[in-house]
PDB file of C-alpha atoms in Angstrom:
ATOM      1  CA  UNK A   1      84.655 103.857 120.010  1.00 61.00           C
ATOM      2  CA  UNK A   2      88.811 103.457 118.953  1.00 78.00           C
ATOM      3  CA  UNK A   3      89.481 101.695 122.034  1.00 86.00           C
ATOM      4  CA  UNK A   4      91.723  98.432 122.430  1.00 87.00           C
ATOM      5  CA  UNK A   5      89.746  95.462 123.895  1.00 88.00           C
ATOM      6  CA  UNK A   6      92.574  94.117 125.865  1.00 90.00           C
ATOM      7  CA  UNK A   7      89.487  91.519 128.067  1.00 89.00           C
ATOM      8  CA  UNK A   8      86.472  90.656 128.319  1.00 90.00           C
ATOM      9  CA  UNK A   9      85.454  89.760 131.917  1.00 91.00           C
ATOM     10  CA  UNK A  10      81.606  87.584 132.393  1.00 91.00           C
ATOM     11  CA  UNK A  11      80.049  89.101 135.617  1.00 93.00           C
ATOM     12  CA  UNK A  12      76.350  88.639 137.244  1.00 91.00           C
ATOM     13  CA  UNK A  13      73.231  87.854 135.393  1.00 89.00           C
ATOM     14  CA  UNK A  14      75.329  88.271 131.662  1.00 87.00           C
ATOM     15  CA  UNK A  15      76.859  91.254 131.795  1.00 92.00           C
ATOM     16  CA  UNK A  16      80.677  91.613 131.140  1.00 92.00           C
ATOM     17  CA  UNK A  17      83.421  94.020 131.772  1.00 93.00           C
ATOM     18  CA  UNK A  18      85.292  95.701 129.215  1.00 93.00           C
ATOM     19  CA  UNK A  19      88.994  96.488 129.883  1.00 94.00           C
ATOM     20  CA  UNK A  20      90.767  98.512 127.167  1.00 93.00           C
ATOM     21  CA  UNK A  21      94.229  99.169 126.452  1.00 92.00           C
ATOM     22  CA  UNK A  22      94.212 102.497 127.704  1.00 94.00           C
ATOM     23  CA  UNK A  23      93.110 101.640 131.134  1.00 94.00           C
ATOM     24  CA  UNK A  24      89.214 102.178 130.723  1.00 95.00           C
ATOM     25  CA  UNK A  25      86.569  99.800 131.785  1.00 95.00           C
ATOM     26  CA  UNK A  26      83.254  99.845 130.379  1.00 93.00           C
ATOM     27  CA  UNK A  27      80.166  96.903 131.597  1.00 94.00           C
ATOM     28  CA  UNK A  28      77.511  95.812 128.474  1.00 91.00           C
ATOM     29  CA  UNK A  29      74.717  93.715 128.511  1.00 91.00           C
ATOM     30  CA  UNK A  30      75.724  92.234 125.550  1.00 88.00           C
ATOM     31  CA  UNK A  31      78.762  91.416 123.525  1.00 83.00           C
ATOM     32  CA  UNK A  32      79.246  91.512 119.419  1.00 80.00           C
ATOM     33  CA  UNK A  33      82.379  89.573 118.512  1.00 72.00           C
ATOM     34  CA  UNK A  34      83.940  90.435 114.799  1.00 69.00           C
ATOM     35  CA  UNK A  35      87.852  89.940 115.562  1.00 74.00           C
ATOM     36  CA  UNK A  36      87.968  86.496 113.698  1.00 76.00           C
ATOM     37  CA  UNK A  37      90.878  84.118 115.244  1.00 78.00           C
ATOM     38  CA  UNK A  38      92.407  86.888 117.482  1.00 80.00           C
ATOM     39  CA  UNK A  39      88.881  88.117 119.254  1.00 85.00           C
ATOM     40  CA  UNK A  40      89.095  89.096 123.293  1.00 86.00           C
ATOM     41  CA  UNK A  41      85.390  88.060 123.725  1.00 86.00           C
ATOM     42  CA  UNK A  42      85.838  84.035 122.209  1.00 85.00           C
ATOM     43  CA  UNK A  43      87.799  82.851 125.518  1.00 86.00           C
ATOM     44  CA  UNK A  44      83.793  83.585 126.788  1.00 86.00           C
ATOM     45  CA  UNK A  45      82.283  80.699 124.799  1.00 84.00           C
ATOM     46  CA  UNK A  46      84.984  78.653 124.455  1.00 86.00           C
ATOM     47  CA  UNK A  47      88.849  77.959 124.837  1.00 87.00           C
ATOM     48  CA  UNK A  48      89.783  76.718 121.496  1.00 87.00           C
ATOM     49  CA  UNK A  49      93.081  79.104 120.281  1.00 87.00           C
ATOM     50  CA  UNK A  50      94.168  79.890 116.765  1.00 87.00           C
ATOM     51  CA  UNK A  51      96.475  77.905 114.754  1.00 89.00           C
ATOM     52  CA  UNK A  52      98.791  78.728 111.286  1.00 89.00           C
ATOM     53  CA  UNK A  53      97.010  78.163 108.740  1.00 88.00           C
ATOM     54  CA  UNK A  54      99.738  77.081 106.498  1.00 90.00           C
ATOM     55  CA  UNK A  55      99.233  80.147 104.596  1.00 89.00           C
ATOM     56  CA  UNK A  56     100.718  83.532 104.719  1.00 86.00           C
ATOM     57  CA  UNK A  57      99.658  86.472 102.307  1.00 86.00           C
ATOM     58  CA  UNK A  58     101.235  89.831 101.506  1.00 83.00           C
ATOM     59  CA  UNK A  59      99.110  92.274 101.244  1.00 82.00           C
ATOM     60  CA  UNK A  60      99.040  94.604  97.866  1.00 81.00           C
ATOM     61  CA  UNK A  61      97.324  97.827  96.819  1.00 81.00           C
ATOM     62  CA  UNK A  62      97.578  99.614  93.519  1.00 83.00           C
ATOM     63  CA  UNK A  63      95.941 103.185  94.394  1.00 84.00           C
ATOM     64  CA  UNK A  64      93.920 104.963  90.938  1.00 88.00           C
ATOM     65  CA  UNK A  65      94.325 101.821  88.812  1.00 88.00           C
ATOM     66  CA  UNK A  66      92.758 102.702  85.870  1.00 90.00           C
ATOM     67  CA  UNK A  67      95.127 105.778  85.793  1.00 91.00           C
ATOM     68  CA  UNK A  68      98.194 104.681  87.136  1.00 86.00           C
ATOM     69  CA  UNK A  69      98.217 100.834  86.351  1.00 86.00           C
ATOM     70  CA  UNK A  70      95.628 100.586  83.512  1.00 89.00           C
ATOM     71  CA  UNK A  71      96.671  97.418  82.270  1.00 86.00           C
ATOM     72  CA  UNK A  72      96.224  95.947  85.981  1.00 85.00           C
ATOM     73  CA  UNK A  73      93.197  97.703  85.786  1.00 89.00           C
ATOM     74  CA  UNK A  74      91.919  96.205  82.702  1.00 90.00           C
ATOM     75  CA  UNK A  75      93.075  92.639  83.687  1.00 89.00           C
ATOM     76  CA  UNK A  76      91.163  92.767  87.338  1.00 91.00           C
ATOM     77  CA  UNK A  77      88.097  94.365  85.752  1.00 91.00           C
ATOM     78  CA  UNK A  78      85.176  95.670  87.808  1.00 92.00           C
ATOM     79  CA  UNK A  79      85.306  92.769  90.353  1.00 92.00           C
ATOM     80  CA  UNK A  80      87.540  90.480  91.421  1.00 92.00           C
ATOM     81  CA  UNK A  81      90.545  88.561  90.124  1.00 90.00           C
ATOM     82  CA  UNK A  82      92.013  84.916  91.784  1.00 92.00           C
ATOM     83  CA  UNK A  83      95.151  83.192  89.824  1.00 90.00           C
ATOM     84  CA  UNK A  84      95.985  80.215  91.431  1.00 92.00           C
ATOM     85  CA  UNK A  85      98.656  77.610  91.203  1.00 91.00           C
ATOM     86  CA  UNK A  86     101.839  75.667  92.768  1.00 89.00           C
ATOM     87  CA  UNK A  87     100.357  76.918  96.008  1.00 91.00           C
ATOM     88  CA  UNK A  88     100.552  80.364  95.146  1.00 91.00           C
ATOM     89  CA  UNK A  89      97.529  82.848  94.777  1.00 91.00           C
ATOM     90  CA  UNK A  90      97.045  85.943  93.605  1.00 90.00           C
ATOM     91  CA  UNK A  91      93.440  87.832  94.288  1.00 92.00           C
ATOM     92  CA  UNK A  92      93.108  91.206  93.656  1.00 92.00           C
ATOM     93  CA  UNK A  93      90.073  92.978  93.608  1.00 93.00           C
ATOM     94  CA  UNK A  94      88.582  96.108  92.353  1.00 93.00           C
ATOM     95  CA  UNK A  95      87.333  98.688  94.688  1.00 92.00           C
ATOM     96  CA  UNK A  96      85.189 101.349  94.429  1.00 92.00           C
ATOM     97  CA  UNK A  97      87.230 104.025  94.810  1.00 92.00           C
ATOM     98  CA  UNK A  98      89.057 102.505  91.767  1.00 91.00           C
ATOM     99  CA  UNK A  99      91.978 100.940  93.588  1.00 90.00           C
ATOM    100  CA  UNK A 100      92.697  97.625  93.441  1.00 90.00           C
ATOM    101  CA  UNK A 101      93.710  95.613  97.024  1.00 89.00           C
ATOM    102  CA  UNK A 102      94.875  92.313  97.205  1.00 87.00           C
ATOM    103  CA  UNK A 103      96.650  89.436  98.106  1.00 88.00           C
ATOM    104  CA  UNK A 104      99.354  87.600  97.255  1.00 87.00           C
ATOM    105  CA  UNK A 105      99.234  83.779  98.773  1.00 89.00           C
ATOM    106  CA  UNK A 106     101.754  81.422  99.454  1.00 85.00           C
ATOM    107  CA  UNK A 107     101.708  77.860 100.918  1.00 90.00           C
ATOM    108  CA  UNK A 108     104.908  78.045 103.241  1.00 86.00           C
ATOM    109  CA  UNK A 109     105.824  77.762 107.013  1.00 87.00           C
ATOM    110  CA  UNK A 110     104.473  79.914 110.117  1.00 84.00           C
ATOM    111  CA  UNK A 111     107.768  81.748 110.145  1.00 79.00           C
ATOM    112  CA  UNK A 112     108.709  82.293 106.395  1.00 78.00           C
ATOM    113  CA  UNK A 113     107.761  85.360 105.510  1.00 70.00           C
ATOM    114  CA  UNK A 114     108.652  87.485 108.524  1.00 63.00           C
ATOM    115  CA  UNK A 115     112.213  85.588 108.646  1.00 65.00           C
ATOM    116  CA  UNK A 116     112.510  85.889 104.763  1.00 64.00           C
ATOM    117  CA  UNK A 117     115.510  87.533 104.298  1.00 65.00           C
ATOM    118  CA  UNK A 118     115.133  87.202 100.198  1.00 72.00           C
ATOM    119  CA  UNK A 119     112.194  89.814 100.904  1.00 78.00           C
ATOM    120  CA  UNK A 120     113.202  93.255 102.103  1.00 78.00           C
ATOM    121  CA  UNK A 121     109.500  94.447 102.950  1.00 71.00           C
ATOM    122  CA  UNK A 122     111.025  98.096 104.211  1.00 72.00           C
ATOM    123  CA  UNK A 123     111.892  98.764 100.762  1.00 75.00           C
ATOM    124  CA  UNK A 124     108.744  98.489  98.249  1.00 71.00           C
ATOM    125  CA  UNK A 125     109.931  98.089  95.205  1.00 74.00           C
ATOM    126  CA  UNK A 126     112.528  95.973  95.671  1.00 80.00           C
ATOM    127  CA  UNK A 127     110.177  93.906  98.125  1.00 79.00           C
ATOM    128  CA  UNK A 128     108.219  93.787  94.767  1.00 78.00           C
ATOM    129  CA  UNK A 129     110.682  92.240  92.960  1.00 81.00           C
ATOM    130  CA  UNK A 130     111.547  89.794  95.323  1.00 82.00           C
ATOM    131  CA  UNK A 131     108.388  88.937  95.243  1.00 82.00           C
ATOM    132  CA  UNK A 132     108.061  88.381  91.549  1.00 81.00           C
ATOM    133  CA  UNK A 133     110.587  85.811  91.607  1.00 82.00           C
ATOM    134  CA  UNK A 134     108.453  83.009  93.283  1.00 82.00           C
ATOM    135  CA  UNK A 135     105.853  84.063  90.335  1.00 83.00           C
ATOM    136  CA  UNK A 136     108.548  83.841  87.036  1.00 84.00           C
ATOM    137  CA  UNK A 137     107.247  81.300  85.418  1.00 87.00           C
ATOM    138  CA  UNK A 138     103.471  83.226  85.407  1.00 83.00           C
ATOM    139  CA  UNK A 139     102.301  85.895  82.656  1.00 82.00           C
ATOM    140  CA  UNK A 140     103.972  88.627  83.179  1.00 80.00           C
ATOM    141  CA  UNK A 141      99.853  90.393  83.702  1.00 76.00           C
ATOM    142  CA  UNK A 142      99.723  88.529  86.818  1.00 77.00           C
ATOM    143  CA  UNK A 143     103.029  89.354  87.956  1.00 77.00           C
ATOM    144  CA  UNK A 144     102.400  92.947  87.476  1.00 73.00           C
ATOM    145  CA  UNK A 145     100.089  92.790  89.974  1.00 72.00           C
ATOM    146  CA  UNK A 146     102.378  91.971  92.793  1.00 73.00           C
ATOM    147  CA  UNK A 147     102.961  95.019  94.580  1.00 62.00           C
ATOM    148  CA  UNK A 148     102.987  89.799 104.922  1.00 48.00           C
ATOM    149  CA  UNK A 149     100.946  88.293 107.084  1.00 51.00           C
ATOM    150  CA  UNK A 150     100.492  85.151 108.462  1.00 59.00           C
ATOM    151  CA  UNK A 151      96.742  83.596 107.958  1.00 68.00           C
ATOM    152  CA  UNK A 152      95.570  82.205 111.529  1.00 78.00           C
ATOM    153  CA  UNK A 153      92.005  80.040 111.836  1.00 82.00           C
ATOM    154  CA  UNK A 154      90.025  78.008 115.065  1.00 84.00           C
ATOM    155  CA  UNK A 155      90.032  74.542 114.241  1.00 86.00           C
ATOM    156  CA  UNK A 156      87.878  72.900 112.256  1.00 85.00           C
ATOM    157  CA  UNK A 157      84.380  71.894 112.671  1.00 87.00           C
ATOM    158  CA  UNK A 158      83.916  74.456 116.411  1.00 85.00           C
ATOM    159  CA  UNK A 159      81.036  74.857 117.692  1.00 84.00           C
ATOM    160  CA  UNK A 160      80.290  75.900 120.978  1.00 81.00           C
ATOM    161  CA  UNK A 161      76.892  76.365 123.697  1.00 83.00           C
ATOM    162  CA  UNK A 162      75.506  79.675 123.581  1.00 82.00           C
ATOM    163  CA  UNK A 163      77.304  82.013 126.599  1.00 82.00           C
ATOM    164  CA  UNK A 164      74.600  84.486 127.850  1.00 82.00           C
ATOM    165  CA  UNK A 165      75.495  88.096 126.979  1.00 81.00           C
ATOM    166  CA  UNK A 166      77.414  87.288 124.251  1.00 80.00           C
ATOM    167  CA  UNK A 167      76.955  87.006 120.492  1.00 70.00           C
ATOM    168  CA  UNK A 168      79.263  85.366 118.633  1.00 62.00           C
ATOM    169  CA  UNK A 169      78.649  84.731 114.652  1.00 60.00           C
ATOM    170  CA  UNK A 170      80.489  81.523 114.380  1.00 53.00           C
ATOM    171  CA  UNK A 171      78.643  77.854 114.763  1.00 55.00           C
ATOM    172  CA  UNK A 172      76.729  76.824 118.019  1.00 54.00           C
ATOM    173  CA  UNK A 173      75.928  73.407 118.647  1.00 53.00           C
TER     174      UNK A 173
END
């Protein structure tokens, strides 16, 4: 569809109005939610809001691995990858289009990363490199990996009573 859900309205007998960003309005019989912690449709079945996780990850990419990086190539493999330690991660992953995506974890406060002046994420390879310094004392493999976003979650253990019109993948009680 590429439309914004900006709300999700409940009206008669479970329908619900759509409102999008660009001013539309669409009614449905039934609503799908996949948005994780920032979905439009939750506030439906229940008004539990997203908290930090007390994670944030940077997000990486290596495009044509096994030509351009194929000793990053070699050390992911075929699948996937997780190094973890000092509450730090790194996870890449092979994809099929031969590029490897992944993260790079830290443990840290909400506001780190975006207020990190150490990290200059406008310029890439020097973001890189700032980036490398809270891995030094890892193999250099793993470091040559590293190529920011905040990880948000509901709280714990939510469940919530079935809202008609509205199917929601998460636990009901």
């Amino acid at each position: 569809m590429g439309k914004r859900l900006e709300e999700a309205m409940p009206l008669q007998g479970g329908r619900h109005e759509l409102r999008f960003s660009d001013g539309s309005t669409s009614q449905r019989d039934l609503l799908a939610d996949a948005d994780g912690a920032w979905s439009r449709v939750r506030p439906l079945v229940t008004c539990a809001t997203s908290s930090y996780a007390g994670v944030s990850f940077i997000e990486m990419g290596v495009p044509d691995a096994g030509r351009t990086q194929p000793e990053i190539s070699k050390l992911v493999g075929h699948g996937s990858m997780y190094a973890l330690a000092d509450n730090k991660g790194n996870l890449p992953q092979c994809n099929g289009d031969g590029r490897i995506r992944g993260y790079i974890a830290f443990r840290c406060d909400e506001g780190w990363l975006p207020a990190s002046s150490a990290i200059p994420f406008h310029q890439p390879a020097q973001a890189r490199e700032a980036i490398r310094g809270y891995f030094r004392d890892w193999a250099p493999p793993l470091q040559d990996v590293i190529l920011a976003r905040p990880i948000y979650m509901l709280p714990l253990g939510l469940t919530w009573l079935p809202t008609p019109g509205v199917d929601d993948d998460a636990p009901r009680l």
